[in-house]
């Protein structure tokens, strides 16, 4: 016993001395200020290093790199240092001794230091973490999930296990950063129920996030982008944080956020305007290729013409310094703004051509599409792009990749298509979604037009390919059982092939799923019906019923898409007033939250349906709103800009004519005159035929006018005047418009000034409109809403309106000259 008591102080001294040695190594690591110092210390003390030392060394190496901009990182120097291999061997030998935190942290750091995924160290660490996965704390589990995602194991059984753990322990997560990492990692495996639960938890935790932390909400938006799901409440909350942080955001972060918004088709006027102002401030300080390329990509599409010119001039100076990724980003931005700066295009194309071998398949596809849409002329470059694309396609087994490459290849001119391309497309068709099948159909149609052998061989490979597309499409629709997934596939589907081959089957499938229509998908279904231009009452009635009953569960901005088919297709369900009233009541308290252009589109949609909510109309025609709209229009894409301006004019006209009590002035006179002067109005052969026959019916060509401009700038196909006895009245020679041999309308100056002859007492003006197929639903003779609104307005302007539907004029009953004349006589003279 006495001997043992003597030994104890000795042991204590030895242990104390050992601890001192350990502390010295650890302290030495902690005071290192560069990677070389860390690695040299590892080399000098490799026999003494414990798990704690190895962990500290690896963590410090990554911390040093993380603090630097990506372009200034020196990971390659660390990997080539002889002591880095020592560190990896030590780590591999001590895996079993590591606690859970250390194991995952070290795995994460080694991968960030570019240790290969197939390295035995990484594989053993992943295997050990898998064994411990059920007991990992949520912080380590989220980091482990990120590691697996980076290794392209997002669909692995291990990630499925992590998804299950997340589902069970979701409510225990109180850190938004941990949650967003897990959300992005498990996105491809989660159920709809788990998706909704994750979004709900994210919304809750967003309130706990530091208002200056914009990375966490950015990851939430990235999650929504990855799953292609627009959850507006969460997007709006994230957007509020971005707006508060605008003064702190650099060009790279603004570019990322704008890109995410564009992918989600989420437009926010306040953010775009704030981003434009901030990016403009950054022009003078963004001088290196990295920051300037980010600035160009973000600012060029939303900047004014002067800013674009300034950006393009600067790009010319730095283009030679761009790396492959920067050149790709810039060429896409140039395509978005439809640049015609040939010198700049040549410079960027030169950088791309030199680096073509480093691009991935999706990047080559993006480059090809951008150059094609820019109408860039460089046959040699396009030949090289085609070779690279064909090579990627023949090696690919992923349906989405084969579809993407097929679509881009079809843009390029080629008299003969490689058999290997057709074979590869044929191999993946059975796995394709409806959207992918539709994309391939477009490509096949282009190949058919370009291949001269097709006309001599009707049983060609193209026909077989189209037959397989149709068969797989029908099979996919017949086996579909979830409406949400089907609507996601139908979101971007359009074109002749889909309408001819699959649209009827699609409606059969949608009717089969009619009970799955709910507040979360009602607007998506409504928008699909609007795009197809087909009237399908059973689905429309169900949409109306769900929207009316559950209007509080529908986001206020989704009321626009929900009402659109009823307005556009001129369909009134049984309780139409209740539907419109419910939607108007839903969005009215949130009028100030709408993007200005969307509010204009909403008001026009309601005007077509002959509904004019006073609060909405007064808001739109207020000075403040119109000023805000003008600012937003400067940053919108050209097509959306022009569409919004047109709809504002249409709305202004509708309010002036139908709601004079609102006392809204008509302020589009000059706008309409400019459009009229720019326009090149032509008359179709059918209209020329009608014009000639009207002259015969009415007693001479001077009794009818063509392409008449009415007050408020409607263009009427033909106008005639009848006295009180329904006898035609002639026009003076000066006011009679002529139609040239080529069908062009020859305007005179009086027509642009809206000159109108005075009518004798009891006389009437008759507006005669030929209604072609665009005025009717595609699957019926049901007239659309805009045609009815036009009729209402012409009648308010004092016209008796005669409409000639195309299906009546082209019918078998009117197949003779005499029959056509009698038809016109009855329509006009009664």
CSV table of N, CA and C in Angstrom, one decimal, residues 446-590:
chain,number,residue,atom,x,y,z
A,446,UNK,N,-37.6,19.6,-86.3
A,446,UNK,CA,-36.6,20.4,-87.0
A,446,UNK,C,-35.7,19.5,-87.9
A,447,UNK,N,-35.4,18.3,-87.4
A,447,UNK,CA,-34.6,17.4,-88.2
A,447,UNK,C,-35.3,17.0,-89.5
A,448,UNK,N,-36.6,16.8,-89.3
A,448,UNK,CA,-37.4,16.4,-90.5
A,448,UNK,C,-37.4,17.5,-91.5
A,449,UNK,N,-37.5,18.8,-91.1
A,449,UNK,CA,-37.5,19.9,-92.1
A,449,UNK,C,-36.1,20.0,-92.7
A,450,UNK,N,-35.1,19.7,-92.0
A,450,UNK,CA,-33.7,19.9,-92.6
A,450,UNK,C,-33.2,18.7,-93.4
A,451,UNK,N,-33.8,17.5,-93.2
A,451,UNK,CA,-33.3,16.3,-93.9
A,451,UNK,C,-34.0,16.1,-95.2
A,452,UNK,N,-33.2,16.3,-96.3
A,452,UNK,CA,-33.9,16.1,-97.6
A,452,UNK,C,-34.3,14.7,-97.9
A,453,UNK,N,-33.8,13.7,-97.2
A,453,UNK,CA,-34.2,12.3,-97.5
A,453,UNK,C,-35.6,12.0,-97.0
A,454,UNK,N,-36.1,12.8,-96.0
A,454,UNK,CA,-37.3,12.5,-95.4
A,454,UNK,C,-38.5,12.3,-96.3
A,455,UNK,N,-38.6,13.3,-97.3
A,455,UNK,CA,-39.7,13.3,-98.2
A,455,UNK,C,-39.8,12.0,-99.1
A,456,UNK,N,-38.6,11.3,-99.2
A,456,UNK,CA,-38.6,10.1,-100.0
A,456,UNK,C,-38.7,8.9,-99.2
A,457,UNK,N,-38.8,9.0,-97.9
A,457,UNK,CA,-38.9,7.8,-97.0
A,457,UNK,C,-39.8,8.1,-95.9
A,458,UNK,N,-41.1,7.9,-96.1
A,458,UNK,CA,-42.0,8.3,-95.0
A,458,UNK,C,-41.9,7.3,-93.8
A,459,UNK,N,-41.4,6.1,-94.0
A,459,UNK,CA,-41.2,5.2,-92.9
A,459,UNK,C,-39.8,5.3,-92.3
A,460,UNK,N,-39.3,6.5,-92.2
A,460,UNK,CA,-38.0,6.8,-91.7
A,460,UNK,C,-37.8,6.6,-90.2
A,461,UNK,N,-36.6,6.8,-89.8
A,461,UNK,CA,-36.3,6.7,-88.3
A,461,UNK,C,-37.0,7.8,-87.6
A,462,UNK,N,-37.3,8.9,-88.3
A,462,UNK,CA,-38.0,10.0,-87.6
A,462,UNK,C,-39.4,9.7,-87.3
A,463,UNK,N,-40.1,9.0,-88.2
A,463,UNK,CA,-41.5,8.5,-88.0
A,463,UNK,C,-41.5,7.6,-86.8
A,464,UNK,N,-40.6,6.6,-86.8
A,464,UNK,CA,-40.5,5.7,-85.6
A,464,UNK,C,-40.3,6.4,-84.3
A,465,UNK,N,-39.4,7.4,-84.4
A,465,UNK,CA,-39.1,8.2,-83.1
A,465,UNK,C,-40.4,8.9,-82.7
A,466,UNK,N,-41.1,9.5,-83.6
A,466,UNK,CA,-42.3,10.3,-83.2
A,466,UNK,C,-43.4,9.3,-82.7
A,467,UNK,N,-43.5,8.1,-83.2
A,467,UNK,CA,-44.4,7.1,-82.7
A,467,UNK,C,-44.1,6.7,-81.3
A,468,UNK,N,-42.8,6.5,-81.0
A,468,UNK,CA,-42.4,6.1,-79.7
A,468,UNK,C,-42.6,7.3,-78.7
A,469,UNK,N,-42.4,8.5,-79.1
A,469,UNK,CA,-42.7,9.7,-78.3
A,469,UNK,C,-44.2,9.7,-77.9
A,470,UNK,N,-45.0,9.5,-78.9
A,470,UNK,CA,-46.5,9.5,-78.6
A,470,UNK,C,-46.9,8.3,-77.7
A,471,UNK,N,-46.3,7.2,-78.0
A,471,UNK,CA,-46.6,6.0,-77.1
A,471,UNK,C,-46.2,6.2,-75.7
A,472,UNK,N,-45.0,6.7,-75.5
A,472,UNK,CA,-44.5,6.9,-74.1
A,472,UNK,C,-45.3,8.0,-73.4
A,473,UNK,N,-45.7,9.1,-74.2
A,473,UNK,CA,-46.5,10.1,-73.6
A,473,UNK,C,-47.8,9.6,-73.1
A,474,UNK,N,-48.5,8.8,-74.0
A,474,UNK,CA,-49.8,8.3,-73.5
A,474,UNK,C,-49.6,7.4,-72.3
A,475,UNK,N,-48.6,6.6,-72.3
A,475,UNK,CA,-48.3,5.7,-71.2
A,475,UNK,C,-48.1,6.4,-69.9
A,476,UNK,N,-47.3,7.5,-70.0
A,476,UNK,CA,-47.0,8.3,-68.8
A,476,UNK,C,-48.3,9.0,-68.3
A,477,UNK,N,-49.1,9.5,-69.2
A,477,UNK,CA,-50.4,10.1,-68.7
A,477,UNK,C,-51.3,9.1,-68.1
A,478,UNK,N,-51.4,7.9,-68.7
A,478,UNK,CA,-52.3,6.9,-68.2
A,478,UNK,C,-51.9,6.3,-66.8
A,479,UNK,N,-50.6,6.3,-66.6
A,479,UNK,CA,-50.1,5.8,-65.3
A,479,UNK,C,-49.9,6.9,-64.2
A,480,UNK,N,-50.1,8.2,-64.6
A,480,UNK,CA,-49.9,9.3,-63.6
A,480,UNK,C,-51.0,9.2,-62.5
A,481,UNK,N,-50.6,9.4,-61.3
A,481,UNK,CA,-51.6,9.3,-60.2
A,481,UNK,C,-51.5,10.5,-59.2
A,482,UNK,N,-50.6,11.4,-59.5
A,482,UNK,CA,-50.5,12.6,-58.6
A,482,UNK,C,-50.6,13.9,-59.4
A,483,UNK,N,-51.6,14.7,-59.1
A,483,UNK,CA,-51.8,15.9,-59.9
A,483,UNK,C,-50.7,16.9,-59.8
A,484,UNK,N,-50.1,17.1,-58.6
A,484,UNK,CA,-49.0,18.0,-58.4
A,484,UNK,C,-47.8,17.7,-59.3
A,485,UNK,N,-47.5,16.4,-59.4
A,485,UNK,CA,-46.3,16.0,-60.2
A,485,UNK,C,-46.7,16.2,-61.7
A,486,UNK,N,-47.9,15.9,-62.0
A,486,UNK,CA,-48.3,16.0,-63.5
A,486,UNK,C,-48.3,17.5,-63.9
A,487,UNK,N,-48.7,18.4,-63.0
A,487,UNK,CA,-48.7,19.8,-63.3
A,487,UNK,C,-47.3,20.3,-63.5
A,488,UNK,N,-46.4,19.8,-62.7
A,488,UNK,CA,-45.0,20.2,-62.8
A,488,UNK,C,-44.4,19.8,-64.1
A,489,UNK,N,-44.8,18.6,-64.6
A,489,UNK,CA,-44.3,18.2,-66.0
A,489,UNK,C,-45.0,19.0,-67.1
A,490,UNK,N,-46.2,19.4,-66.9
A,490,UNK,CA,-46.9,20.2,-67.9
A,490,UNK,C,-46.6,21.7,-67.9
A,491,UNK,N,-45.8,22.1,-67.0
A,491,UNK,CA,-45.6,23.6,-66.8
A,491,UNK,C,-45.1,24.2,-68.1
A,492,UNK,N,-44.2,23.6,-68.8
A,492,UNK,CA,-43.6,24.2,-70.0
A,492,UNK,C,-43.9,23.5,-71.3
A,493,UNK,N,-44.9,22.7,-71.2
A,493,UNK,CA,-45.3,21.9,-72.4
A,493,UNK,C,-46.2,22.7,-73.3
A,494,UNK,N,-45.9,22.7,-74.6
A,494,UNK,CA,-46.7,23.4,-75.6
A,494,UNK,C,-46.3,22.9,-77.0
A,495,UNK,N,-47.0,23.4,-78.0
A,495,UNK,CA,-46.6,23.1,-79.4
A,495,UNK,C,-47.6,22.1,-80.1
A,496,UNK,N,-47.4,22.0,-81.4
A,496,UNK,CA,-48.3,21.2,-82.2
A,496,UNK,C,-48.3,19.7,-81.8
A,497,UNK,N,-47.1,19.2,-81.6
A,497,UNK,CA,-47.1,17.7,-81.3
A,497,UNK,C,-47.9,17.4,-80.1
A,498,UNK,N,-47.7,18.2,-79.0
A,498,UNK,CA,-48.4,17.9,-77.8
A,498,UNK,C,-49.9,18.1,-78.0
A,499,UNK,N,-50.3,19.2,-78.7
A,499,UNK,CA,-51.8,19.4,-78.9
A,499,UNK,C,-52.4,18.3,-79.7
A,500,UNK,N,-51.7,17.8,-80.7
A,500,UNK,CA,-52.3,16.8,-81.6
A,500,UNK,C,-52.2,15.4,-81.0
A,501,UNK,N,-51.2,15.1,-80.2
A,501,UNK,CA,-51.0,13.7,-79.8
A,501,UNK,C,-51.4,13.5,-78.3
A,502,UNK,N,-51.2,14.5,-77.5
A,502,UNK,CA,-51.4,14.2,-76.0
A,502,UNK,C,-52.4,15.1,-75.3
A,503,UNK,N,-52.9,16.1,-75.9
A,503,UNK,CA,-53.7,17.1,-75.2
A,503,UNK,C,-55.0,16.4,-74.7
A,504,UNK,N,-55.7,15.7,-75.6
A,504,UNK,CA,-56.9,15.1,-75.2
A,504,UNK,C,-56.7,14.1,-74.1
A,505,UNK,N,-55.7,13.3,-74.2
A,505,UNK,CA,-55.4,12.3,-73.1
A,505,UNK,C,-55.0,13.1,-71.8
A,506,UNK,N,-54.4,14.2,-72.0
A,506,UNK,CA,-54.1,15.0,-70.8
A,506,UNK,C,-55.4,15.5,-70.0
A,507,UNK,N,-56.4,15.9,-70.8
A,507,UNK,CA,-57.6,16.3,-70.2
A,507,UNK,C,-58.3,15.1,-69.5
A,508,UNK,N,-58.2,14.0,-70.2
A,508,UNK,CA,-58.8,12.7,-69.6
A,508,UNK,C,-58.2,12.5,-68.2
A,509,UNK,N,-56.8,12.6,-68.2
A,509,UNK,CA,-56.1,12.3,-67.0
A,509,UNK,C,-56.4,13.4,-65.9
A,510,UNK,N,-56.5,14.6,-66.3
A,510,UNK,CA,-56.8,15.7,-65.3
A,510,UNK,C,-58.2,15.5,-64.7
A,511,UNK,N,-59.1,15.1,-65.6
A,511,UNK,CA,-60.5,14.8,-65.1
A,511,UNK,C,-60.5,13.6,-64.1
A,512,UNK,N,-59.7,12.6,-64.4
A,512,UNK,CA,-59.5,11.5,-63.4
A,512,UNK,C,-59.0,12.0,-62.1
A,513,UNK,N,-58.2,13.0,-62.1
A,513,UNK,CA,-57.6,13.5,-60.8
A,513,UNK,C,-58.3,14.7,-60.3
A,514,UNK,N,-59.6,14.9,-60.7
A,514,UNK,CA,-60.3,16.2,-60.4
A,514,UNK,C,-60.4,16.4,-58.9
A,515,UNK,N,-60.5,15.3,-58.1
A,515,UNK,CA,-60.6,15.4,-56.7
A,515,UNK,C,-59.3,15.8,-56.0
A,516,UNK,N,-58.2,15.8,-56.7
A,516,UNK,CA,-56.9,16.2,-56.1
A,516,UNK,C,-56.7,17.7,-56.3
A,517,UNK,N,-57.6,18.4,-56.9
A,517,UNK,CA,-57.5,19.9,-57.1
A,517,UNK,C,-57.7,20.5,-55.7
A,518,UNK,N,-56.7,21.3,-55.2
A,518,UNK,CA,-56.8,21.9,-53.9
A,518,UNK,C,-56.2,23.3,-53.9
A,519,UNK,N,-56.3,24.0,-52.8
A,519,UNK,CA,-55.8,25.4,-52.9
A,519,UNK,C,-54.3,25.6,-53.3
A,520,UNK,N,-53.5,24.6,-53.1
A,520,UNK,CA,-52.1,24.7,-53.4
A,520,UNK,C,-51.8,24.6,-54.9
A,521,UNK,N,-52.7,23.9,-55.6
A,521,UNK,CA,-52.4,23.6,-57.0
A,521,UNK,C,-53.4,24.3,-58.0
A,522,UNK,N,-54.4,24.9,-57.4
A,522,UNK,CA,-55.5,25.4,-58.2
A,522,UNK,C,-55.0,26.5,-59.2
A,523,UNK,N,-54.0,27.3,-58.8
A,523,UNK,CA,-53.6,28.4,-59.7
A,523,UNK,C,-52.7,27.8,-60.8
A,524,UNK,N,-51.9,26.7,-60.5
A,524,UNK,CA,-51.1,26.1,-61.6
A,524,UNK,C,-52.0,25.4,-62.6
A,525,UNK,N,-53.1,24.8,-62.2
A,525,UNK,CA,-54.0,24.1,-63.1
A,525,UNK,C,-54.7,25.2,-64.0
A,526,UNK,N,-55.1,26.3,-63.3
A,526,UNK,CA,-55.8,27.3,-64.1
A,526,UNK,C,-54.9,27.9,-65.1
A,527,UNK,N,-53.6,28.1,-64.8
A,527,UNK,CA,-52.7,28.7,-65.7
A,527,UNK,C,-52.4,27.8,-66.9
A,528,UNK,N,-52.4,26.5,-66.6
A,528,UNK,CA,-52.2,25.5,-67.7
A,528,UNK,C,-53.4,25.5,-68.7
A,529,UNK,N,-54.6,25.6,-68.1
A,529,UNK,CA,-55.8,25.7,-69.0
A,529,UNK,C,-55.8,27.0,-69.9
A,530,UNK,N,-55.3,28.1,-69.3
A,530,UNK,CA,-55.2,29.3,-70.1
A,530,UNK,C,-54.2,29.2,-71.2
A,531,UNK,N,-53.1,28.5,-70.9
A,531,UNK,CA,-52.1,28.3,-72.0
A,531,UNK,C,-52.5,27.4,-73.1
A,532,UNK,N,-53.3,26.4,-72.8
A,532,UNK,CA,-53.8,25.5,-73.8
A,532,UNK,C,-54.9,26.1,-74.7
A,533,UNK,N,-55.5,27.2,-74.2
A,533,UNK,CA,-56.6,27.8,-75.0
A,533,UNK,C,-57.8,26.9,-75.2
A,534,UNK,N,-57.9,25.9,-74.4
A,534,UNK,CA,-59.0,24.9,-74.5
A,534,UNK,C,-60.0,25.2,-73.4
A,535,UNK,N,-61.3,25.2,-73.7
A,535,UNK,CA,-62.3,25.3,-72.7
A,535,UNK,C,-62.7,23.9,-72.2
A,536,UNK,N,-62.6,23.7,-70.9
A,536,UNK,CA,-63.0,22.4,-70.4
A,536,UNK,C,-63.8,22.6,-69.1
A,537,UNK,N,-65.1,22.8,-69.2
A,537,UNK,CA,-66.0,23.2,-68.1
A,537,UNK,C,-65.8,22.4,-66.8
A,538,UNK,N,-65.7,21.0,-66.9
A,538,UNK,CA,-65.7,20.3,-65.6
A,538,UNK,C,-64.5,20.7,-64.7
A,539,UNK,N,-63.3,20.9,-65.4
A,539,UNK,CA,-62.2,21.4,-64.6
A,539,UNK,C,-62.3,22.8,-64.1
A,540,UNK,N,-62.9,23.7,-65.0
A,540,UNK,CA,-63.1,25.1,-64.6
A,540,UNK,C,-64.1,25.2,-63.5
A,541,UNK,N,-65.1,24.4,-63.5
A,541,UNK,CA,-66.1,24.5,-62.4
A,541,UNK,C,-65.5,24.0,-61.1
A,542,UNK,N,-64.6,23.0,-61.2
A,542,UNK,CA,-64.0,22.5,-59.9
A,542,UNK,C,-63.0,23.6,-59.4
A,543,UNK,N,-62.3,24.2,-60.3
A,543,UNK,CA,-61.3,25.3,-59.9
A,543,UNK,C,-62.1,26.4,-59.2
A,544,UNK,N,-63.2,26.8,-59.8
A,544,UNK,CA,-64.1,27.9,-59.2
A,544,UNK,C,-64.6,27.5,-57.8
A,545,UNK,N,-65.0,26.2,-57.7
A,545,UNK,CA,-65.5,25.8,-56.4
A,545,UNK,C,-64.4,25.8,-55.3
A,546,UNK,N,-63.3,25.2,-55.7
A,546,UNK,CA,-62.2,25.2,-54.7
A,546,UNK,C,-61.7,26.6,-54.3
A,547,UNK,N,-61.5,27.4,-55.3
A,547,UNK,CA,-61.0,28.8,-55.1
A,547,UNK,C,-62.0,29.6,-54.2
A,548,UNK,N,-63.3,29.5,-54.5
A,548,UNK,CA,-64.3,30.2,-53.7
A,548,UNK,C,-64.4,29.7,-52.3
A,549,UNK,N,-64.3,28.4,-52.1
A,549,UNK,CA,-64.4,27.8,-50.8
A,549,UNK,C,-63.2,28.0,-49.9
A,550,UNK,N,-62.0,28.0,-50.5
A,550,UNK,CA,-60.7,28.0,-49.8
A,550,UNK,C,-59.9,29.2,-50.2
A,551,UNK,N,-60.5,30.3,-50.4
A,551,UNK,CA,-59.8,31.5,-50.9
A,551,UNK,C,-58.7,31.9,-49.9
A,552,UNK,N,-58.9,31.8,-48.6
A,552,UNK,CA,-58.0,32.2,-47.6
A,552,UNK,C,-56.7,31.4,-47.6
A,553,UNK,N,-56.7,30.2,-48.2
A,553,UNK,CA,-55.6,29.3,-48.3
A,553,UNK,C,-54.8,29.6,-49.6
A,554,UNK,N,-55.3,30.4,-50.5
A,554,UNK,CA,-54.6,30.7,-51.7
A,554,UNK,C,-53.8,32.1,-51.5
A,555,UNK,N,-52.6,32.1,-51.9
A,555,UNK,CA,-51.8,33.3,-51.8
A,555,UNK,C,-52.4,34.4,-52.6
A,556,UNK,N,-52.4,35.6,-52.1
A,556,UNK,CA,-53.1,36.7,-52.8
A,556,UNK,C,-52.6,36.9,-54.2
A,557,UNK,N,-51.3,36.7,-54.4
A,557,UNK,CA,-50.8,37.0,-55.8
A,557,UNK,C,-51.2,35.8,-56.8
A,558,UNK,N,-51.6,34.7,-56.2
A,558,UNK,CA,-52.1,33.6,-57.1
A,558,UNK,C,-53.5,33.7,-57.6
A,559,UNK,N,-54.2,34.8,-57.1
A,559,UNK,CA,-55.6,35.0,-57.6
A,559,UNK,C,-55.6,35.4,-59.0
A,560,UNK,N,-54.5,36.0,-59.5
A,560,UNK,CA,-54.4,36.4,-60.9
A,560,UNK,C,-54.4,35.2,-61.8
A,561,UNK,N,-53.5,34.2,-61.6
A,561,UNK,CA,-53.5,33.0,-62.4
A,561,UNK,C,-54.8,32.2,-62.3
A,562,UNK,N,-55.4,32.2,-61.1
A,562,UNK,CA,-56.7,31.5,-60.8
A,562,UNK,C,-57.8,32.1,-61.7
A,563,UNK,N,-57.9,33.4,-61.8
A,563,UNK,CA,-59.0,34.0,-62.5
A,563,UNK,C,-58.7,34.0,-64.0
A,564,UNK,N,-57.5,33.9,-64.4
A,564,UNK,CA,-57.1,34.1,-65.8
A,564,UNK,C,-57.9,33.3,-66.8
A,565,UNK,N,-58.1,32.0,-66.7
A,565,UNK,CA,-58.8,31.2,-67.7
A,565,UNK,C,-60.3,31.6,-67.8
A,566,UNK,N,-60.9,32.0,-66.7
A,566,UNK,CA,-62.3,32.5,-66.7
A,566,UNK,C,-62.5,33.7,-67.5
A,567,UNK,N,-61.5,34.6,-67.4
A,567,UNK,CA,-61.5,35.9,-68.1
A,567,UNK,C,-61.1,35.7,-69.6
A,568,UNK,N,-60.0,35.1,-69.8
A,568,UNK,CA,-59.5,34.9,-71.2
A,568,UNK,C,-60.4,34.0,-72.0
A,569,UNK,N,-60.9,32.9,-71.5
A,569,UNK,CA,-61.7,32.0,-72.2
A,569,UNK,C,-63.2,32.3,-72.1
A,570,UNK,N,-63.5,33.4,-71.4
A,570,UNK,CA,-64.9,33.9,-71.3
A,570,UNK,C,-65.8,32.8,-70.8
A,571,UNK,N,-65.5,32.2,-69.7
A,571,UNK,CA,-66.3,31.2,-69.1
A,571,UNK,C,-66.8,31.6,-67.7
A,572,UNK,N,-68.1,31.5,-67.5
A,572,UNK,CA,-68.7,31.9,-66.3
A,572,UNK,C,-69.2,30.7,-65.6
A,573,UNK,N,-68.6,30.2,-64.5
A,573,UNK,CA,-69.2,29.1,-63.8
A,573,UNK,C,-70.5,29.5,-63.1
A,574,UNK,N,-71.1,28.5,-62.5
A,574,UNK,CA,-72.5,28.7,-61.9
A,574,UNK,C,-72.5,29.9,-60.9
A,575,UNK,N,-71.5,29.9,-60.1
A,575,UNK,CA,-71.4,31.0,-59.1
A,575,UNK,C,-70.2,32.0,-59.4
A,576,UNK,N,-70.3,32.5,-60.6
A,576,UNK,CA,-69.2,33.4,-61.1
A,576,UNK,C,-69.0,34.6,-60.2
A,577,UNK,N,-70.1,35.2,-59.8
A,577,UNK,CA,-69.9,36.4,-59.0
A,577,UNK,C,-69.2,36.1,-57.7
A,578,UNK,N,-69.6,35.0,-57.1
A,578,UNK,CA,-69.0,34.6,-55.8
A,578,UNK,C,-67.5,34.4,-56.0
A,579,UNK,N,-67.1,33.8,-57.1
A,579,UNK,CA,-65.6,33.5,-57.4
A,579,UNK,C,-64.9,34.9,-57.5
A,580,UNK,N,-65.4,35.7,-58.4
A,580,UNK,CA,-64.7,37.0,-58.6
A,580,UNK,C,-64.7,37.8,-57.3
A,581,UNK,N,-65.8,37.9,-56.6
A,581,UNK,CA,-65.8,38.7,-55.3
A,581,UNK,C,-64.9,38.1,-54.3
A,582,UNK,N,-64.8,36.8,-54.2
A,582,UNK,CA,-63.8,36.2,-53.3
A,582,UNK,C,-62.4,36.5,-53.6
A,583,UNK,N,-62.0,36.4,-54.9
A,583,UNK,CA,-60.7,36.8,-55.3
A,583,UNK,C,-60.3,38.2,-55.1
A,584,UNK,N,-61.3,39.1,-55.4
A,584,UNK,CA,-61.1,40.5,-55.2
A,584,UNK,C,-60.9,40.9,-53.8
A,585,UNK,N,-61.8,40.3,-52.9
A,585,UNK,CA,-61.7,40.5,-51.5
A,585,UNK,C,-60.3,40.0,-50.9
A,586,UNK,N,-59.8,38.9,-51.5
A,586,UNK,CA,-58.6,38.3,-51.1
A,586,UNK,C,-57.3,39.2,-51.4
A,587,UNK,N,-57.3,39.7,-52.6
A,587,UNK,CA,-56.1,40.5,-53.0
A,587,UNK,C,-56.1,42.0,-52.6
A,588,UNK,N,-57.3,42.5,-52.4
A,588,UNK,CA,-57.4,44.0,-52.2
A,588,UNK,C,-56.6,44.5,-51.0
A,589,UNK,N,-56.6,43.8,-49.8
A,589,UNK,CA,-55.8,44.3,-48.7
A,589,UNK,C,-54.3,44.3,-49.0
A,590,UNK,N,-53.9,43.6,-50.1
A,590,UNK,CA,-52.5,43.4,-50.3
A,590,UNK,C,-52.1,44.1,-51.6
